[in-house]
Short mmCIF file of C-alpha atoms in Angstrom, two decimals:
data_model
loop_
_atom_site.label_atom_id
_atom_site.label_comp_id
_atom_site.label_asym_id
_atom_site.label_seq_id
_atom_site.Cartn_x
_atom_site.Cartn_y
_atom_site.Cartn_z
CA UNK A 1 -4.77 20.48 -12.28
CA UNK A 2 -2.68 17.34 -12.88
CA UNK A 3 1.04 17.42 -12.38
CA UNK A 4 3.12 17.71 -15.52
CA UNK A 5 3.49 14.18 -16.96
CA UNK A 6 7.04 14.54 -18.22
CA UNK A 7 8.33 16.03 -15.00
CA UNK A 8 6.44 13.59 -12.83
CA UNK A 9 7.55 10.50 -14.74
CA UNK A 10 11.21 11.41 -14.79
CA UNK A 11 11.14 12.37 -11.13
CA UNK A 12 9.25 9.33 -9.95
CA UNK A 13 11.31 6.94 -12.03
CA UNK A 14 14.48 8.25 -10.45
CA UNK A 15 13.22 8.14 -6.91
CA UNK A 16 11.35 4.90 -7.34
CA UNK A 17 14.68 3.22 -7.88
CA UNK A 18 16.24 5.13 -5.02
CA UNK A 19 13.68 3.81 -2.58
CA UNK A 20 11.93 0.67 -3.68
CA UNK A 21 14.58 -0.65 -6.04
CA UNK A 22 17.88 0.32 -4.45
CA UNK A 23 18.52 -3.17 -3.14
CA UNK A 24 17.79 -4.51 -6.63
CA UNK A 25 19.97 -2.10 -8.59
CA UNK A 26 22.54 -4.87 -9.11
CA UNK A 27 20.01 -7.68 -8.81
CA UNK A 28 19.19 -8.82 -12.36
CA UNK A 29 22.55 -10.46 -13.09
CA UNK A 30 22.85 -12.16 -9.71
CA UNK A 31 19.26 -13.39 -9.73
CA UNK A 32 19.58 -14.58 -13.32
CA UNK A 33 22.54 -16.63 -12.17
CA UNK A 34 20.57 -17.88 -9.14
CA UNK A 35 17.67 -18.91 -11.38
CA UNK A 36 19.97 -20.69 -13.84
CA UNK A 37 21.88 -22.56 -11.14
CA UNK A 38 18.71 -23.42 -9.21
CA UNK A 39 16.85 -24.72 -12.26
CA UNK A 40 19.83 -26.77 -13.49
CA UNK A 41 20.58 -28.37 -10.12
CA UNK A 42 16.94 -29.07 -9.30
CA UNK A 43 16.13 -30.53 -12.71
CA UNK A 44 18.98 -33.02 -12.39
CA UNK A 45 17.99 -33.78 -8.81
CA UNK A 46 14.31 -34.34 -9.70
CA UNK A 47 15.27 -36.97 -12.28
CA UNK A 48 17.64 -38.73 -9.87
CA UNK A 49 15.26 -38.48 -6.91
CA UNK A 50 12.27 -39.84 -8.83
CA UNK A 51 14.35 -42.74 -10.17
CA UNK A 52 15.73 -43.65 -6.75
CA UNK A 53 12.29 -43.16 -5.19
CA UNK A 54 10.88 -45.83 -7.50
CA UNK A 55 13.87 -48.14 -6.94
CA UNK A 56 13.69 -47.68 -3.15
CA UNK A 57 9.87 -47.88 -3.14
CA UNK A 58 9.72 -44.67 -1.08
CA UNK A 59 6.61 -42.53 -1.45
CA UNK A 60 8.25 -39.80 0.63
CA UNK A 61 11.09 -39.63 -1.87
CA UNK A 62 8.72 -39.67 -4.86
CA UNK A 63 6.58 -36.98 -3.16
CA UNK A 64 9.69 -34.87 -2.63
CA UNK A 65 10.61 -35.33 -6.30
CA UNK A 66 7.12 -34.20 -7.31
CA UNK A 67 7.45 -31.12 -5.14
CA UNK A 68 10.89 -30.41 -6.60
CA UNK A 69 9.43 -30.70 -10.09
CA UNK A 70 6.77 -28.12 -9.23
CA UNK A 71 9.56 -25.88 -7.97
CA UNK A 72 11.51 -26.23 -11.21
CA UNK A 73 8.37 -25.11 -13.06
CA UNK A 74 7.93 -22.35 -10.47
CA UNK A 75 11.50 -21.15 -10.91
CA UNK A 76 11.08 -21.12 -14.70
CA UNK A 77 7.86 -19.13 -14.26
CA UNK A 78 9.46 -16.66 -11.84
CA UNK A 79 12.52 -16.22 -14.09
CA UNK A 80 10.36 -15.60 -17.16
CA UNK A 81 8.26 -13.08 -15.21
CA UNK A 82 11.35 -11.28 -13.89
CA UNK A 83 12.65 -11.01 -17.46
CA UNK A 84 9.33 -9.76 -18.85
CA UNK A 85 9.11 -7.15 -16.08
CA UNK A 86 12.25 -5.49 -17.48
CA UNK A 87 10.65 -4.82 -20.86
CA UNK A 88 10.16 -1.18 -21.78
CA UNK A 89 6.61 0.26 -21.98
CA UNK A 90 4.81 0.18 -25.32
CA UNK A 91 1.78 2.00 -26.70
CA UNK A 92 -0.42 -0.91 -25.64
CA UNK A 93 1.36 -1.89 -22.41
CA UNK A 94 2.01 1.58 -21.05
CA UNK A 95 3.48 0.25 -17.80
CA UNK A 96 5.54 -2.35 -19.64
CA UNK A 97 5.01 -5.86 -18.28
CA UNK A 98 5.78 -5.08 -14.65
CA UNK A 99 2.81 -7.06 -13.34
CA UNK A 100 3.95 -10.42 -14.70
CA UNK A 101 5.86 -11.25 -11.48
CA UNK A 102 2.58 -10.83 -9.54
CA UNK A 103 0.89 -13.33 -11.84
CA UNK A 104 3.90 -15.66 -11.53
CA UNK A 105 3.75 -15.49 -7.73
CA UNK A 106 0.05 -16.34 -7.83
CA UNK A 107 0.62 -19.22 -10.24
CA UNK A 108 3.51 -20.50 -8.13
CA UNK A 109 1.38 -20.56 -4.99
CA UNK A 110 -1.41 -22.42 -6.77
CA UNK A 111 1.08 -24.87 -8.28
CA UNK A 112 2.41 -25.71 -4.82
CA UNK A 113 -1.10 -26.23 -3.43
CA UNK A 114 -1.98 -28.62 -6.27
CA UNK A 115 1.26 -30.55 -5.71
CA UNK A 116 0.44 -30.80 -1.99
CA UNK A 117 -2.99 -32.23 -2.75
CA UNK A 118 -1.46 -34.87 -5.01
CA UNK A 119 1.02 -35.87 -2.30
CA UNK A 120 -1.74 -36.29 0.31
CA UNK A 121 -3.91 -38.34 -2.07
CA UNK A 122 -1.06 -40.74 -2.84
CA UNK A 123 -0.10 -41.00 0.84
CA UNK A 124 -3.65 -41.96 1.83
CA UNK A 125 -3.59 -44.72 -0.79
CA UNK A 126 -0.25 -45.98 0.54
CA UNK A 127 -1.53 -46.17 4.16
CA UNK A 128 -3.76 -49.09 3.23
CA UNK A 129 -0.83 -51.00 1.76
CA UNK A 130 2.48 -49.99 3.38
CA UNK A 131 5.48 -51.48 1.60
CA UNK A 132 9.16 -52.04 2.50
CA UNK A 133 11.44 -49.11 1.70
CA UNK A 134 15.19 -49.06 0.91
CA UNK A 135 15.92 -46.57 3.66
CA UNK A 136 19.67 -46.01 3.14
CA UNK A 137 19.05 -45.03 -0.49
CA UNK A 138 16.34 -42.63 0.66
CA UNK A 139 18.63 -41.08 3.29
CA UNK A 140 21.52 -40.40 0.91
CA UNK A 141 19.32 -38.98 -1.85
CA UNK A 142 17.44 -36.73 0.59
CA UNK A 143 20.72 -35.48 2.11
CA UNK A 144 21.84 -34.42 -1.36
CA UNK A 145 18.47 -32.65 -1.70
CA UNK A 146 19.09 -30.64 1.46
CA UNK A 147 22.42 -29.41 0.07
CA UNK A 148 21.01 -28.54 -3.38
CA UNK A 149 17.89 -26.79 -2.08
CA UNK A 150 19.78 -24.94 0.64
CA UNK A 151 22.38 -23.69 -1.85
CA UNK A 152 19.65 -22.57 -4.27
CA UNK A 153 17.78 -20.75 -1.49
CA UNK A 154 20.94 -18.79 -0.61
CA UNK A 155 20.97 -17.42 -4.16
CA UNK A 156 17.57 -15.76 -3.58
CA UNK A 157 18.06 -14.70 0.04
CA UNK A 158 19.07 -11.11 -0.77
CA UNK A 159 15.82 -10.35 -2.63
CA UNK A 160 13.29 -12.23 -0.48
CA UNK A 161 12.02 -9.15 1.39
CA UNK A 162 11.80 -6.62 -1.41
CA UNK A 163 10.32 -8.72 -4.21
CA UNK A 164 7.36 -11.10 -3.85
CA UNK A 165 8.45 -13.00 -6.96
CA UNK A 166 11.93 -13.67 -5.54
CA UNK A 167 10.34 -14.43 -2.17
CA UNK A 168 8.27 -17.14 -3.85
CA UNK A 169 11.40 -18.73 -5.31
CA UNK A 170 13.18 -18.48 -1.94
CA UNK A 171 10.27 -20.05 -0.04
CA UNK A 172 10.12 -22.92 -2.51
CA UNK A 173 13.76 -23.75 -1.97
CA UNK A 174 13.57 -23.44 1.82
CA UNK A 175 10.47 -25.65 1.84
CA UNK A 176 12.34 -28.20 -0.25
CA UNK A 177 15.26 -28.27 2.19
CA UNK A 178 12.85 -28.77 5.12
CA UNK A 179 10.98 -31.47 3.20
CA UNK A 180 14.23 -33.31 2.43
CA UNK A 181 15.17 -33.12 6.11
CA UNK A 182 11.79 -34.66 6.97
CA UNK A 183 12.43 -37.46 4.50
CA UNK A 184 15.80 -38.19 6.13
CA UNK A 185 14.29 -38.28 9.62
CA UNK A 186 11.41 -40.55 8.54
CA UNK A 187 13.83 -42.93 6.82
CA UNK A 188 15.92 -43.14 10.00
CA UNK A 189 12.81 -43.92 12.07
CA UNK A 190 11.74 -46.68 9.66
CA UNK A 191 15.30 -48.03 9.57
CA UNK A 192 15.41 -48.49 13.33
CA UNK A 193 11.77 -49.38 14.04
CA UNK A 194 10.48 -51.06 10.89
CA UNK A 195 7.33 -48.90 10.97
CA UNK A 196 6.73 -48.55 7.21
CA UNK A 197 3.62 -46.42 7.73
CA UNK A 198 5.95 -43.60 8.79
CA UNK A 199 6.84 -43.01 5.10
CA UNK A 200 3.32 -41.99 3.93
CA UNK A 201 2.72 -40.16 7.24
CA UNK A 202 5.76 -37.98 6.62
CA UNK A 203 4.49 -37.36 3.08
CA UNK A 204 1.30 -35.87 4.56
CA UNK A 205 3.30 -33.77 7.04
CA UNK A 206 5.41 -32.55 4.11
CA UNK A 207 2.25 -31.52 2.24
CA UNK A 208 0.96 -29.63 5.30
CA UNK A 209 4.31 -27.81 5.64
CA UNK A 210 4.14 -26.80 1.97
CA UNK A 211 0.58 -25.49 2.34
CA UNK A 212 1.42 -23.48 5.46
CA UNK A 213 4.52 -22.03 3.82
CA UNK A 214 2.62 -21.19 0.65
CA UNK A 215 -0.43 -19.58 2.27
CA UNK A 216 1.10 -16.14 2.88
CA UNK A 217 2.53 -16.12 -0.65
CA UNK A 218 -0.91 -16.94 -2.05
CA UNK A 219 -2.61 -14.28 0.08
CA UNK A 220 -0.09 -11.57 -0.83
CA UNK A 221 -0.24 -12.52 -4.53
CA UNK A 222 -4.04 -12.33 -4.58
CA UNK A 223 -3.98 -8.99 -2.76
CA UNK A 224 -1.54 -7.51 -5.27
CA UNK A 225 -3.51 -8.95 -8.20
CA UNK A 226 -6.62 -7.20 -6.78
CA UNK A 227 -4.73 -3.88 -6.48
CA UNK A 228 -4.80 -3.92 -2.67
CA UNK A 229 -2.45 -1.57 -0.84
CA UNK A 230 0.79 -3.57 -0.44
CA UNK A 231 1.39 -4.78 3.11
CA UNK A 232 4.66 -2.85 3.42
CA UNK A 233 2.97 0.49 2.62
CA UNK A 234 1.53 2.64 5.42
CA UNK A 235 -1.59 4.11 3.83
CA UNK A 236 -2.57 6.13 6.92
CA UNK A 237 0.89 7.74 7.13
CA UNK A 238 0.75 8.67 3.43
CA UNK A 239 -2.73 10.16 3.79
CA UNK A 240 -1.60 12.14 6.84
CA UNK A 241 1.41 13.44 4.92
CA UNK A 242 -0.67 14.53 1.92
CA UNK A 243 -3.23 16.24 4.16
CA UNK A 244 -0.43 18.25 5.78
CA UNK A 245 0.91 19.64 2.48
CA UNK A 246 0.75 23.47 2.32
CA UNK A 247 -2.72 24.72 1.42
CA UNK A 248 -4.33 21.26 1.16
CA UNK A 249 -7.81 21.17 2.74
CA UNK A 250 -9.09 17.85 1.42
CA UNK A 251 -7.90 14.59 -0.14
CA UNK A 252 -10.05 12.26 -2.20
CA UNK A 253 -9.75 9.48 -4.79
CA UNK A 254 -6.57 8.21 -3.14
CA UNK A 255 -5.39 4.92 -4.66
CA UNK A 256 -2.25 2.95 -3.85
CA UNK A 257 -1.45 -0.27 -5.70
CA UNK A 258 1.45 -2.46 -6.79
CA UNK A 259 2.64 -1.98 -10.36
CA UNK A 260 4.91 -4.99 -9.87
CA UNK A 261 6.32 -7.01 -7.01
CA UNK A 262 8.85 -4.21 -6.39
CA UNK A 263 7.19 -0.94 -7.48
CA UNK A 264 4.18 0.83 -6.00
CA UNK A 265 2.05 3.57 -7.62
CA UNK A 266 -0.21 6.23 -6.13
CA UNK A 267 -2.82 8.63 -7.46
CA UNK A 268 -4.70 11.23 -5.43
CA UNK A 269 -6.74 14.41 -5.78
CA UNK A 270 -5.64 17.26 -3.51
CA UNK A 271 -7.94 20.23 -2.92
CA UNK A 272 -5.98 23.51 -2.51
CA UNK A 273 -8.33 26.54 -2.54
CA UNK A 274 -7.04 29.18 -4.89
CA UNK A 275 -4.33 26.83 -6.09
CA UNK A 276 -2.15 27.60 -9.08
CA UNK A 277 0.36 25.39 -10.87
CA UNK A 278 3.07 24.55 -8.33
CA UNK A 279 5.85 22.38 -9.74
CA UNK A 280 7.90 22.87 -6.57
CA UNK A 281 5.19 21.33 -4.39
CA UNK A 282 4.74 18.40 -6.77
CA UNK A 283 8.48 17.76 -6.97
CA UNK A 284 8.85 17.82 -3.19
CA UNK A 285 5.81 15.58 -2.72
CA UNK A 286 7.25 13.09 -5.21
CA UNK A 287 10.55 12.99 -3.33
CA UNK A 288 8.80 12.57 0.02
CA UNK A 289 6.44 9.88 -1.25
CA UNK A 290 9.40 7.88 -2.56
CA UNK A 291 10.50 7.54 1.06
CA UNK A 292 7.09 5.99 1.83
CA UNK A 293 7.80 3.36 -0.84
CA UNK A 294 5.90 5.03 -3.69
CA UNK A 295 7.78 4.75 -6.99
CA UNK A 296 5.18 6.41 -9.26
CA UNK A 297 3.06 9.24 -7.84
CA UNK A 298 0.44 11.23 -9.77
CA UNK A 299 -1.20 14.09 -7.88
CA UNK A 300 -4.16 16.05 -9.24
CA UNK A 301 -4.50 19.52 -7.74
CA UNK A 302 -7.98 21.10 -7.54
CA UNK A 303 -8.98 24.56 -6.34
CA UNK A 304 -12.26 23.33 -4.86
CA UNK A 305 -14.56 25.52 -6.98
CA UNK A 306 -18.12 24.56 -5.86
CA UNK A 307 -19.39 25.34 -9.36
CA UNK A 308 -17.24 22.52 -10.73
CA UNK A 309 -17.09 19.77 -8.09
CA UNK A 310 -14.95 16.70 -8.71
CA UNK A 311 -17.20 13.76 -9.58
CA UNK A 312 -14.90 11.42 -7.64
CA UNK A 313 -14.96 13.44 -4.42
CA UNK A 314 -17.96 11.56 -3.04
CA UNK A 315 -16.30 8.15 -3.30
CA UNK A 316 -15.57 7.00 0.24
CA UNK A 317 -13.19 4.36 1.50
CA UNK A 318 -14.96 1.87 3.74
#
């Protein structure tokens, strides 16, 4: 029979934070500050960079400004999602809004890919008509970009491994710093060689770097949106553990999925011949599963009566 809902929820909530959320127990305030600082600095920089890009006639600078603008939107999206994820469950949204960061990560990845396509398109147009560029202006503006993006990235560094949403914000800022460095290097080359075609070429390289950096974020976001087992969860180890529980002879209908970018849930049916209600077993299993990264575990215990077979027992994992 199913584990007791009140006991299970209280237990799992406690241990979910012990395992999957410990590094984030003090995170909201610091990440809120990181989002606010990052958005403010980057918004100001986007305006300045776009203006100087037009004045200096540098496509690389304008491309970088476009990418920075997409990151400002991405940061706003990630911040909104992180805030929504903290909302308490309601009768309609029984898990709260924990999945919004997954949607934000997916949207962020797609936003970056669209921005990359726009950069490449403009660069191709510029190849046919290379124009003089005010390189010293480009160099100084891009150097400021490296400082701003690097500082913003540092604000998200602590959460980049445990939260896909924060990882998306971190990757955006790191990519921006690398892009700005590329702009500086291309401007130096043009300054000393006069090869104006370097500017659109670097824009294309920038776009490729963005796509490569975004690909894993896109893949992970899609996987989580499709309820795939998160990459940091060892499904085989969990199945082995459950199979070794006292009296368990069979496991079926095992599902592991991400409730959010930081919390993972599990449901499973355990066959224990002659089983009776065993709160001790369920409590211990909940504690152990938290160490596997499972924040919310629901285990259904069955006695395996052939007269009443579980309709889900025949479902096989391919």
